[in-house]
PDB file of C-alpha atoms (C1' of nucleotides) in Angstrom:
ATOM      1  CA  MET A 250       0.177  -0.222  -0.171  1.00  0.00           C
ATOM      2  CA  ARG A 251       1.389   3.037  -0.740  1.00  0.00           C
ATOM      3  CA  ILE A 252       0.504   6.578   0.412  1.00  0.00           C
ATOM      4  CA  ALA A 253       1.636   9.784  -0.961  1.00  0.00           C
ATOM      5  CA  THR A 254       1.549  13.459   0.536  1.00  0.00           C
ATOM      6  CA  PHE A 255       2.080  16.093  -2.019  1.00  0.00           C
ATOM      7  CA  ASN A 256       1.708  20.065  -2.229  1.00  0.00           C
ATOM      8  CA  VAL A 257      -0.241  20.818  -5.272  1.00  0.00           C
ATOM      9  CA  ASN A 258       0.300  24.744  -5.337  1.00  0.00           C
ATOM     10  CA  GLY A 259      -3.249  25.138  -7.003  1.00  0.00           C
ATOM     11  CA  ILE A 260      -4.702  21.965  -7.941  1.00  0.00           C
ATOM     12  CA  ASN A 261      -6.380  23.582 -10.842  1.00  0.00           C
ATOM     13  CA  GLY A 262      -3.346  25.301 -12.266  1.00  0.00           C
ATOM     14  CA  ARG A 263      -1.207  21.798 -12.160  1.00  0.00           C
ATOM     15  CA  LEU A 264      -4.130  19.288 -12.684  1.00  0.00           C
ATOM     16  CA  PRO A 265      -2.284  17.757 -15.522  1.00  0.00           C
ATOM     17  CA  LEU A 266       1.173  17.772 -13.710  1.00  0.00           C
ATOM     18  CA  LEU A 267      -0.878  15.632 -11.232  1.00  0.00           C
ATOM     19  CA  LEU A 268      -2.645  13.440 -13.050  1.00  0.00           C
ATOM     20  CA  HIS A 269       0.933  12.051 -15.002  1.00  0.00           C
ATOM     21  CA  TRP A 270       2.141  12.185 -11.687  1.00  0.00           C
ATOM     22  CA  LEU A 271      -0.387   9.616 -10.494  1.00  0.00           C
ATOM     23  CA  ALA A 272      -0.439   7.777 -13.361  1.00  0.00           C
ATOM     24  CA  SER A 273       3.107   7.357 -12.955  1.00  0.00           C
ATOM     25  CA  ALA A 274       3.499   6.566  -9.665  1.00  0.00           C
ATOM     26  CA  GLU A 275       0.606   4.744  -9.154  1.00  0.00           C
ATOM     27  CA  PRO A 276      -0.040   5.976  -5.086  1.00  0.00           C
ATOM     28  CA  ASP A 277      -3.131   4.654  -3.391  1.00  0.00           C
ATOM     29  CA  VAL A 278      -4.095   6.324  -1.282  1.00  0.00           C
ATOM     30  CA  VAL A 279      -3.280  10.416  -1.894  1.00  0.00           C
ATOM     31  CA  CYS A 280      -3.189  13.397   0.528  1.00  0.00           C
ATOM     32  CA  LEU A 281      -2.607  16.514  -1.415  1.00  0.00           C
ATOM     33  CA  GLN A 282      -2.804  20.517  -0.115  1.00  0.00           C
ATOM     34  CA  GLU A 283      -2.903  23.955  -0.847  1.00  0.00           C
ATOM     35  CA  LEU A 284      -5.422  23.371  -3.645  1.00  0.00           C
ATOM     36  CA  LYS A 285      -6.457  26.934  -4.014  1.00  0.00           C
ATOM     37  CA  SER A 286      -9.481  26.240  -5.580  1.00  0.00           C
ATOM     38  CA  PRO A 287     -13.239  26.867  -3.883  1.00  0.00           C
ATOM     39  CA  ASP A 288     -15.127  23.814  -3.185  1.00  0.00           C
ATOM     40  CA  ASP A 289     -17.188  23.791  -6.941  1.00  0.00           C
ATOM     41  CA  ARG A 290     -14.208  24.073  -8.824  1.00  0.00           C
ATOM     42  CA  PHE A 291     -12.621  21.111  -7.308  1.00  0.00           C
ATOM     43  CA  PRO A 292     -12.290  18.985 -10.228  1.00  0.00           C
ATOM     44  CA  ALA A 293     -13.139  15.363  -8.811  1.00  0.00           C
ATOM     45  CA  ALA A 294     -14.292  14.521 -12.290  1.00  0.00           C
ATOM     46  CA  ALA A 295     -11.222  14.323 -13.667  1.00  0.00           C
ATOM     47  CA  LEU A 296      -9.286  12.056 -10.944  1.00  0.00           C
ATOM     48  CA  ARG A 297     -12.799   9.668 -11.162  1.00  0.00           C
ATOM     49  CA  ASP A 298     -11.309   9.976 -14.145  1.00  0.00           C
ATOM     50  CA  ALA A 299      -7.869   8.820 -13.907  1.00  0.00           C
ATOM     51  CA  GLY A 300      -9.048   5.685 -11.241  1.00  0.00           C
ATOM     52  CA  TYR A 301      -9.508   7.889  -7.757  1.00  0.00           C
ATOM     53  CA  GLY A 302     -12.604   9.200  -5.984  1.00  0.00           C
ATOM     54  CA  ALA A 303     -11.539  11.688  -3.779  1.00  0.00           C
ATOM     55  CA  ILE A 304     -13.137  13.589  -0.918  1.00  0.00           C
ATOM     56  CA  TRP A 305     -11.667  17.427  -0.296  1.00  0.00           C
ATOM     57  CA  HIS A 306     -12.327  21.084   1.745  1.00  0.00           C
ATOM     58  CA  GLY A 307     -11.307  23.986  -0.265  1.00  0.00           C
ATOM     59  CA  GLN A 308     -12.141  27.276  -0.447  1.00  0.00           C
ATOM     60  CA  LYS A 309     -11.802  30.431  -2.417  1.00  0.00           C
ATOM     61  CA  ALA A 310      -7.614  31.080  -3.273  1.00  0.00           C
ATOM     62  CA  TRP A 311      -5.880  29.918  -0.363  1.00  0.00           C
ATOM     63  CA  ASN A 312      -5.472  26.351   0.970  1.00  0.00           C
ATOM     64  CA  GLY A 313      -7.233  23.414   0.675  1.00  0.00           C
ATOM     65  CA  VAL A 314      -6.733  19.658   1.327  1.00  0.00           C
ATOM     66  CA  ALA A 315      -7.661  16.784  -0.176  1.00  0.00           C
ATOM     67  CA  ILE A 316      -7.675  12.956   0.281  1.00  0.00           C
ATOM     68  CA  LEU A 317      -7.742  10.369  -3.148  1.00  0.00           C
ATOM     69  CA  ALA A 318      -7.857   6.911  -3.003  1.00  0.00           C
ATOM     70  CA  ARG A 319      -7.355   4.351  -6.034  1.00  0.00           C
ATOM     71  CA  GLY A 320     -10.649   2.709  -6.871  1.00  0.00           C
ATOM     72  CA  SER A 321     -12.931   3.830  -3.572  1.00  0.00           C
ATOM     73  CA  ASP A 322     -13.779   6.866  -2.012  1.00  0.00           C
ATOM     74  CA  PRO A 323     -12.368   7.191   0.973  1.00  0.00           C
ATOM     75  CA  VAL A 324     -14.442   7.650   3.725  1.00  0.00           C
ATOM     76  CA  GLU A 325     -14.368  11.182   5.335  1.00  0.00           C
ATOM     77  CA  THR A 326     -14.195  11.189   9.733  1.00  0.00           C
ATOM     78  CA  ARG A 327     -13.067  14.518   9.619  1.00  0.00           C
ATOM     79  CA  ARG A 328     -12.898  18.097   8.403  1.00  0.00           C
ATOM     80  CA  GLY A 329     -11.554  20.992   9.939  1.00  0.00           C
ATOM     81  CA  LEU A 330      -9.249  20.603  13.069  1.00  0.00           C
ATOM     82  CA  PRO A 331     -11.189  20.680  16.524  1.00  0.00           C
ATOM     83  CA  GLY A 332      -9.755  22.822  18.961  1.00  0.00           C
ATOM     84  CA  ASP A 333     -10.762  26.980  17.230  1.00  0.00           C
ATOM     85  CA  PRO A 334     -14.400  27.023  15.915  1.00  0.00           C
ATOM     86  CA  ASN A 335     -13.620  30.423  14.848  1.00  0.00           C
ATOM     87  CA  ASP A 336     -10.631  29.246  11.863  1.00  0.00           C
ATOM     88  CA  SER A 337     -12.072  29.560   8.661  1.00  0.00           C
ATOM     89  CA  HIS A 338      -8.719  28.588   6.815  1.00  0.00           C
ATOM     90  CA  SER A 339      -8.810  24.813   5.109  1.00  0.00           C
ATOM     91  CA  ARG A 340      -6.530  23.091   6.460  1.00  0.00           C
ATOM     92  CA  TYR A 341      -7.216  19.637   8.028  1.00  0.00           C
ATOM     93  CA  ILE A 342      -9.599  16.814   6.845  1.00  0.00           C
ATOM     94  CA  GLU A 343      -9.512  12.772   7.834  1.00  0.00           C
ATOM     95  CA  ALA A 344     -10.999   9.417   5.763  1.00  0.00           C
ATOM     96  CA  ALA A 345     -10.750   6.279   6.565  1.00  0.00           C
ATOM     97  CA  VAL A 346      -9.085   4.299   3.541  1.00  0.00           C
ATOM     98  CA  ALA A 347      -7.721   0.228   3.364  1.00  0.00           C
ATOM     99  CA  GLY A 348      -8.076   0.010   7.494  1.00  0.00           C
ATOM    100  CA  VAL A 349      -5.933   2.610   7.403  1.00  0.00           C
ATOM    101  CA  LEU A 350      -6.908   6.564   8.900  1.00  0.00           C
ATOM    102  CA  VAL A 351      -5.370   9.126   7.403  1.00  0.00           C
ATOM    103  CA  GLY A 352      -5.108  12.903   8.324  1.00  0.00           C
ATOM    104  CA  CYS A 353      -3.539  14.919   5.817  1.00  0.00           C
ATOM    105  CA  LEU A 354      -2.248  18.901   7.314  1.00  0.00           C
ATOM    106  CA  TYR A 355      -1.469  21.495   6.267  1.00  0.00           C
ATOM    107  CA  LEU A 356      -0.120  23.110   8.958  1.00  0.00           C
ATOM    108  CA  PRO A 357       0.126  27.474   9.122  1.00  0.00           C
ATOM    109  CA  ASN A 358       3.292  29.003   7.069  1.00  0.00           C
ATOM    110  CA  GLY A 359       3.701  30.997   9.288  1.00  0.00           C
ATOM    111  CA  ASN A 360       6.030  34.043   8.993  1.00  0.00           C
ATOM    112  CA  PRO A 361       6.774  36.818   9.215  1.00  0.00           C
ATOM    113  CA  ALA A 362       7.482  35.690  12.505  1.00  0.00           C
ATOM    114  CA  PRO A 363       7.853  37.625  15.112  1.00  0.00           C
ATOM    115  CA  GLY A 364       3.959  38.140  14.227  1.00  0.00           C
ATOM    116  CA  ALA A 365      -0.266  37.612  14.263  1.00  0.00           C
ATOM    117  CA  LYS A 366       1.148  35.088  11.407  1.00  0.00           C
ATOM    118  CA  PHE A 367       3.529  33.099  13.508  1.00  0.00           C
ATOM    119  CA  ASP A 368       0.775  32.884  16.647  1.00  0.00           C
ATOM    120  CA  TYR A 369      -1.861  31.351  14.515  1.00  0.00           C
ATOM    121  CA  LYS A 370       0.733  28.662  13.248  1.00  0.00           C
ATOM    122  CA  LEU A 371       1.657  28.382  16.941  1.00  0.00           C
ATOM    123  CA  ARG A 372      -1.840  27.323  18.526  1.00  0.00           C
ATOM    124  CA  TRP A 373      -2.241  25.033  15.028  1.00  0.00           C
ATOM    125  CA  PHE A 374       0.438  22.899  15.653  1.00  0.00           C
ATOM    126  CA  ASP A 375      -0.920  23.160  19.265  1.00  0.00           C
ATOM    127  CA  ARG A 376      -3.401  21.521  18.380  1.00  0.00           C
ATOM    128  CA  LEU A 377      -3.016  19.891  16.202  1.00  0.00           C
ATOM    129  CA  ALA A 378      -0.141  17.788  18.543  1.00  0.00           C
ATOM    130  CA  ASP A 379      -3.614  17.793  21.114  1.00  0.00           C
ATOM    131  CA  TYR A 380      -5.817  15.915  18.402  1.00  0.00           C
ATOM    132  CA  ALA A 381      -3.317  13.549  18.303  1.00  0.00           C
ATOM    133  CA  ALA A 382      -2.415  12.621  21.285  1.00  0.00           C
ATOM    134  CA  THR A 383      -6.630  11.637  21.031  1.00  0.00           C
ATOM    135  CA  LEU A 384      -5.195   9.966  17.352  1.00  0.00           C
ATOM    136  CA  LEU A 385      -2.525   7.364  19.440  1.00  0.00           C
ATOM    137  CA  ASP A 386      -4.831   6.702  22.483  1.00  0.00           C
ATOM    138  CA  LEU A 387      -7.344   4.640  19.927  1.00  0.00           C
ATOM    139  CA  GLU A 388      -4.891   2.351  18.869  1.00  0.00           C
ATOM    140  CA  ILE A 389      -5.516   1.436  15.547  1.00  0.00           C
ATOM    141  CA  PRO A 390      -3.829   2.504  12.234  1.00  0.00           C
ATOM    142  CA  VAL A 391      -3.336   5.809  11.921  1.00  0.00           C
ATOM    143  CA  VAL A 392      -1.364   8.230   9.369  1.00  0.00           C
ATOM    144  CA  LEU A 393      -0.912  11.977   9.367  1.00  0.00           C
ATOM    145  CA  ALA A 394       0.677  13.098   6.710  1.00  0.00           C
ATOM    146  CA  GLY A 395       1.611  17.139   5.071  1.00  0.00           C
ATOM    147  CA  ASP A 396       2.812  19.656   4.480  1.00  0.00           C
ATOM    148  CA  LEU A 397       4.022  20.397   7.983  1.00  0.00           C
ATOM    149  CA  ASN A 398       6.124  23.497   7.317  1.00  0.00           C
ATOM    150  CA  VAL A 399       8.992  23.051   9.091  1.00  0.00           C
ATOM    151  CA  MET A 400      12.158  21.563   9.087  1.00  0.00           C
ATOM    152  CA  PRO A 401      12.932  19.526  12.571  1.00  0.00           C
ATOM    153  CA  THR A 402      16.678  19.605  12.191  1.00  0.00           C
ATOM    154  CA  ASP A 403      19.851  20.830  10.441  1.00  0.00           C
ATOM    155  CA  LEU A 404      20.051  17.355   8.262  1.00  0.00           C
ATOM    156  CA  ASP A 405      16.621  19.629   6.890  1.00  0.00           C
ATOM    157  CA  VAL A 406      17.770  22.756   5.641  1.00  0.00           C
ATOM    158  CA  TYR A 407      20.538  23.210   2.718  1.00  0.00           C
ATOM    159  CA  ALA A 408      21.613  26.625   5.151  1.00  0.00           C
ATOM    160  CA  PRO A 409      20.433  26.535   8.204  1.00  0.00           C
ATOM    161  CA  ALA A 410      21.768  29.549   9.384  1.00  0.00           C
ATOM    162  CA  ARG A 411      19.713  31.172   7.153  1.00  0.00           C
ATOM    163  CA  TRP A 412      16.663  29.594   8.202  1.00  0.00           C
ATOM    164  CA  ARG A 413      17.302  30.348  12.313  1.00  0.00           C
ATOM    165  CA  ASP A 414      15.135  33.455  12.283  1.00  0.00           C
ATOM    166  CA  ASP A 415      12.278  31.841   9.841  1.00  0.00           C
ATOM    167  CA  ALA A 416       9.067  30.942  10.541  1.00  0.00           C
ATOM    168  CA  LEU A 417       9.782  28.292   9.326  1.00  0.00           C
ATOM    169  CA  PHE A 418      12.300  26.713  12.135  1.00  0.00           C
ATOM    170  CA  ARG A 419      12.466  28.383  15.215  1.00  0.00           C
ATOM    171  CA  PRO A 420      13.277  26.631  17.711  1.00  0.00           C
ATOM    172  CA  GLU A 421       9.089  27.518  19.591  1.00  0.00           C
ATOM    173  CA  VAL A 422       8.101  25.412  15.954  1.00  0.00           C
ATOM    174  CA  ARG A 423      11.131  22.803  15.709  1.00  0.00           C
ATOM    175  CA  ALA A 424      10.333  22.294  19.801  1.00  0.00           C
ATOM    176  CA  ALA A 425       6.203  22.040  18.887  1.00  0.00           C
ATOM    177  CA  TYR A 426       7.579  19.037  16.021  1.00  0.00           C
ATOM    178  CA  ARG A 427       9.432  17.492  18.211  1.00  0.00           C
ATOM    179  CA  ARG A 428       6.516  17.415  21.098  1.00  0.00           C
ATOM    180  CA  LEU A 429       4.153  16.194  18.811  1.00  0.00           C
ATOM    181  CA  VAL A 430       6.059  13.049  17.561  1.00  0.00           C
ATOM    182  CA  ASP A 431       7.896  11.941  20.786  1.00  0.00           C
ATOM    183  CA  GLN A 432       3.772  11.734  21.539  1.00  0.00           C
ATOM    184  CA  GLY A 433       4.710   8.059  19.686  1.00  0.00           C
ATOM    185  CA  TRP A 434       4.885   8.850  16.101  1.00  0.00           C
ATOM    186  CA  THR A 435       7.247   8.128  13.446  1.00  0.00           C
ATOM    187  CA  ASP A 436       8.293  10.276  11.422  1.00  0.00           C
ATOM    188  CA  ALA A 437       8.790   7.958   8.325  1.00  0.00           C
ATOM    189  CA  LEU A 438      10.939   9.029   6.170  1.00  0.00           C
ATOM    190  CA  ARG A 439      13.670  10.307   8.823  1.00  0.00           C
ATOM    191  CA  THR A 440      13.619   6.856  10.587  1.00  0.00           C
ATOM    192  CA  LEU A 441      13.742   4.973   7.660  1.00  0.00           C
ATOM    193  CA  HIS A 442      16.460   7.058   6.136  1.00  0.00           C
ATOM    194  CA  PRO A 443      18.697   8.829   9.706  1.00  0.00           C
ATOM    195  CA  ASP A 444      21.912  10.195   7.680  1.00  0.00           C
ATOM    196  CA  GLU A 445      20.761  11.149   4.114  1.00  0.00           C
ATOM    197  CA  ARG A 446      19.845  15.052   2.634  1.00  0.00           C
ATOM    198  CA  ILE A 447      16.437  14.858   1.771  1.00  0.00           C
ATOM    199  CA  TYR A 448      14.593  18.035   0.277  1.00  0.00           C
ATOM    200  CA  THR A 449      11.218  17.745  -0.485  1.00  0.00           C
ATOM    201  CA  PHE A 450      10.383  21.501  -1.098  1.00  0.00           C
ATOM    202  CA  TRP A 451      12.721  23.935  -3.766  1.00  0.00           C
ATOM    203  CA  LYS A 452      11.849  27.602  -3.637  1.00  0.00           C
ATOM    204  CA  TYR A 453      10.827  28.398  -7.159  1.00  0.00           C
ATOM    205  CA  PHE A 454      13.469  31.623  -6.969  1.00  0.00           C
ATOM    206  CA  ARG A 455      16.761  31.130  -8.044  1.00  0.00           C
ATOM    207  CA  ASN A 456      17.116  28.475  -9.818  1.00  0.00           C
ATOM    208  CA  ALA A 457      16.462  26.307  -6.228  1.00  0.00           C
ATOM    209  CA  PHE A 458      15.838  22.274  -7.724  1.00  0.00           C
ATOM    210  CA  ALA A 459      19.149  22.616  -9.439  1.00  0.00           C
ATOM    211  CA  ARG A 460      20.721  23.797  -6.522  1.00  0.00           C
ATOM    212  CA  ASP A 461      19.465  21.299  -5.057  1.00  0.00           C
ATOM    213  CA  ALA A 462      19.211  24.161  -2.012  1.00  0.00           C
ATOM    214  CA  GLY A 463      16.289  23.162  -0.489  1.00  0.00           C
ATOM    215  CA  LEU A 464      13.970  21.784   2.552  1.00  0.00           C
ATOM    216  CA  ARG A 465      12.264  19.186   4.114  1.00  0.00           C
ATOM    217  CA  ILE A 466       9.031  20.370   5.155  1.00  0.00           C
ATOM    218  CA  ASP A 467       6.750  17.364   4.189  1.00  0.00           C
ATOM    219  CA  HIS A 468       6.169  14.661   6.336  1.00  0.00           C
ATOM    220  CA  LEU A 469       4.194  10.860   7.152  1.00  0.00           C
ATOM    221  CA  LEU A 470       4.183   9.904  10.703  1.00  0.00           C
ATOM    222  CA  LEU A 471       2.556   7.027  11.650  1.00  0.00           C
ATOM    223  CA  SER A 472       1.028   5.985  14.752  1.00  0.00           C
ATOM    224  CA  PRO A 473       2.636   2.702  15.917  1.00  0.00           C
ATOM    225  CA  SER A 474       0.831  -0.503  13.829  1.00  0.00           C
ATOM    226  CA  VAL A 475       1.472   1.364  10.899  1.00  0.00           C
ATOM    227  CA  ALA A 476       5.459   2.204  11.710  1.00  0.00           C
ATOM    228  CA  ASP A 477       5.294  -1.913  12.440  1.00  0.00           C
ATOM    229  CA  ARG A 478       4.840  -2.307   8.131  1.00  0.00           C
ATOM    230  CA  LEU A 479       7.006  -0.126   7.278  1.00  0.00           C
ATOM    231  CA  VAL A 480       8.843  -0.653   3.966  1.00  0.00           C
ATOM    232  CA  SER A 481      10.017   1.850   1.899  1.00  0.00           C
ATOM    233  CA  ALA A 482       9.815   5.857   2.045  1.00  0.00           C
ATOM    234  CA  SER A 483      10.591   7.925  -0.789  1.00  0.00           C
ATOM    235  CA  VAL A 484      10.645  11.748  -2.320  1.00  0.00           C
ATOM    236  CA  ASP A 485       9.484  11.921  -6.264  1.00  0.00           C
ATOM    237  CA  ARG A 486      12.252  14.970  -7.374  1.00  0.00           C
ATOM    238  CA  ARG A 487      11.267  13.639 -10.737  1.00  0.00           C
ATOM    239  CA  ALA A 488       7.818  15.479 -10.488  1.00  0.00           C
ATOM    240  CA  ARG A 489       9.092  18.787  -9.804  1.00  0.00           C
ATOM    241  CA  GLY A 490      11.757  18.811 -12.218  1.00  0.00           C
ATOM    242  CA  TRP A 491       8.494  18.322 -14.746  1.00  0.00           C
ATOM    243  CA  GLU A 492       6.963  21.722 -16.196  1.00  0.00           C
ATOM    244  CA  LYS A 493       4.935  23.695 -14.268  1.00  0.00           C
ATOM    245  CA  ALA A 494       6.045  21.643 -11.425  1.00  0.00           C
ATOM    246  CA  SER A 495       4.514  22.697  -7.821  1.00  0.00           C
ATOM    247  CA  ASP A 496       7.751  23.731  -5.969  1.00  0.00           C
ATOM    248  CA  HIS A 497       6.856  20.700  -3.418  1.00  0.00           C
ATOM    249  CA  ALA A 498       8.713  16.915  -4.646  1.00  0.00           C
ATOM    250  CA  PRO A 499       5.923  13.887  -3.628  1.00  0.00           C
ATOM    251  CA  VAL A 500       6.617  12.603  -1.109  1.00  0.00           C
ATOM    252  CA  TRP A 501       5.458   8.333  -0.027  1.00  0.00           C
ATOM    253  CA  ILE A 502       5.836   5.333   1.204  1.00  0.00           C
ATOM    254  CA  ASP A 503       5.177   1.776   1.035  1.00  0.00           C
ATOM    255  CA  LEU A 504       3.314  -0.648   4.021  1.00  0.00           C
ATOM    256  CA  ALA A 505       3.582  -4.479   3.918  1.00  0.00           C
ATOM    257  CA  ASP A 506      -0.141  -5.675   3.385  1.00  0.00           C
TER     258      ASP A 506
ATOM    259  C1'  DA B 119      16.111  42.706   0.875  1.00  0.00           C
ATOM    260  C1'  DT B 120      15.937  39.744  -2.766  1.00  0.00           C
ATOM    261  C1'  DG B 121      14.644  36.159  -5.724  1.00  0.00           C
ATOM    262  C1'  DT B 122       9.743  33.660  -8.845  1.00  0.00           C
ATOM    263  C1'  DC B 123       5.075  31.078  -8.904  1.00  0.00           C
ATOM    264  C1'  DA B 124      -0.751  30.775  -8.249  1.00  0.00           C
ATOM    265  C1'  DC B 125      -5.135  33.523  -7.931  1.00  0.00           C
ATOM    266  C1'  DA B 126      -8.560  37.220  -6.891  1.00  0.00           C
ATOM    267  C1'  DG B 127      -9.952  41.493  -9.230  1.00  0.00           C
ATOM    268  C1'  DC B 128     -11.047  42.455 -13.307  1.00  0.00           C
ATOM    269  C1'  DC B 129      -9.178  43.468 -18.796  1.00  0.00           C
ATOM    270  C1'  DA B 130      -4.323  44.985 -17.398  1.00  0.00           C
ATOM    271  C1'  DC B 131      -1.731  45.117 -14.005  1.00  0.00           C
ATOM    272  C1'  DT B 132      -1.334  45.253  -8.609  1.00  0.00           C
ATOM    273  C1'  DG B 133      -2.078  42.971  -4.403  1.00  0.00           C
ATOM    274  C1'  DT B 134      -1.000  39.119  -1.413  1.00  0.00           C
ATOM    275  C1'  DG B 135      -0.012  34.444   0.231  1.00  0.00           C
ATOM    276  C1'  DA B 136       4.457  31.701  -0.026  1.00  0.00           C
TER     277       DA B 136
END
DNA sequence: ATGTCACAGCCACTGTGA
């Protein structure tokens, strides 16, 4: 079973690229972020034609998350992260697919820091940690996947010194990520590749991808029973090099049946 | 500070978020 996460950076503008990638990677489950599409413009028919059922939580222009399932319809279990009824951003959706509870998330960027956006990011992280703890208590297979907008360690940044004060790398944010993982989650990529430089995002600026000036900010966190099934984990860098690429590459894991 | 995208509002380009 292959589960992927992919920040598409606009699902309508990049639909041909997404369809091409789905056909070549054949993931069973896909978590998408940054749809940048209202719900009524989500390309459900094209995805259905490509063999994927979908649920989505969009909004105009910004944010937006979706879960795709190959050959089936994801069974939605939640939309929106608990803990703040006034949070209007579409950043969390969750579904049961083939015996796994899949939470797809787009954590706030948080720049500029300090400031209101950074405070919102930290609050969102706290809400995520509170909710993630309740998922672990269920003792069922759970995958939390998405763009967490945090580089966990220096190994995850091409130039750590330049990112110290950025909202994606400040100590408070790394500590929040560490507290979340320490609840009992397994960071799939880092667990299988403890010493490797792995990036999932390269800015559009300054030829970053060609220079491999990247960041690892897209993560798959596994509950214990899923971690026991983890076979492989990798970044599909091909898609970052394609025409009209997103600034993120897809990341996937393979689980034993 | 900068760099490059996508999208909204609105028909040419600026503003915004990343």
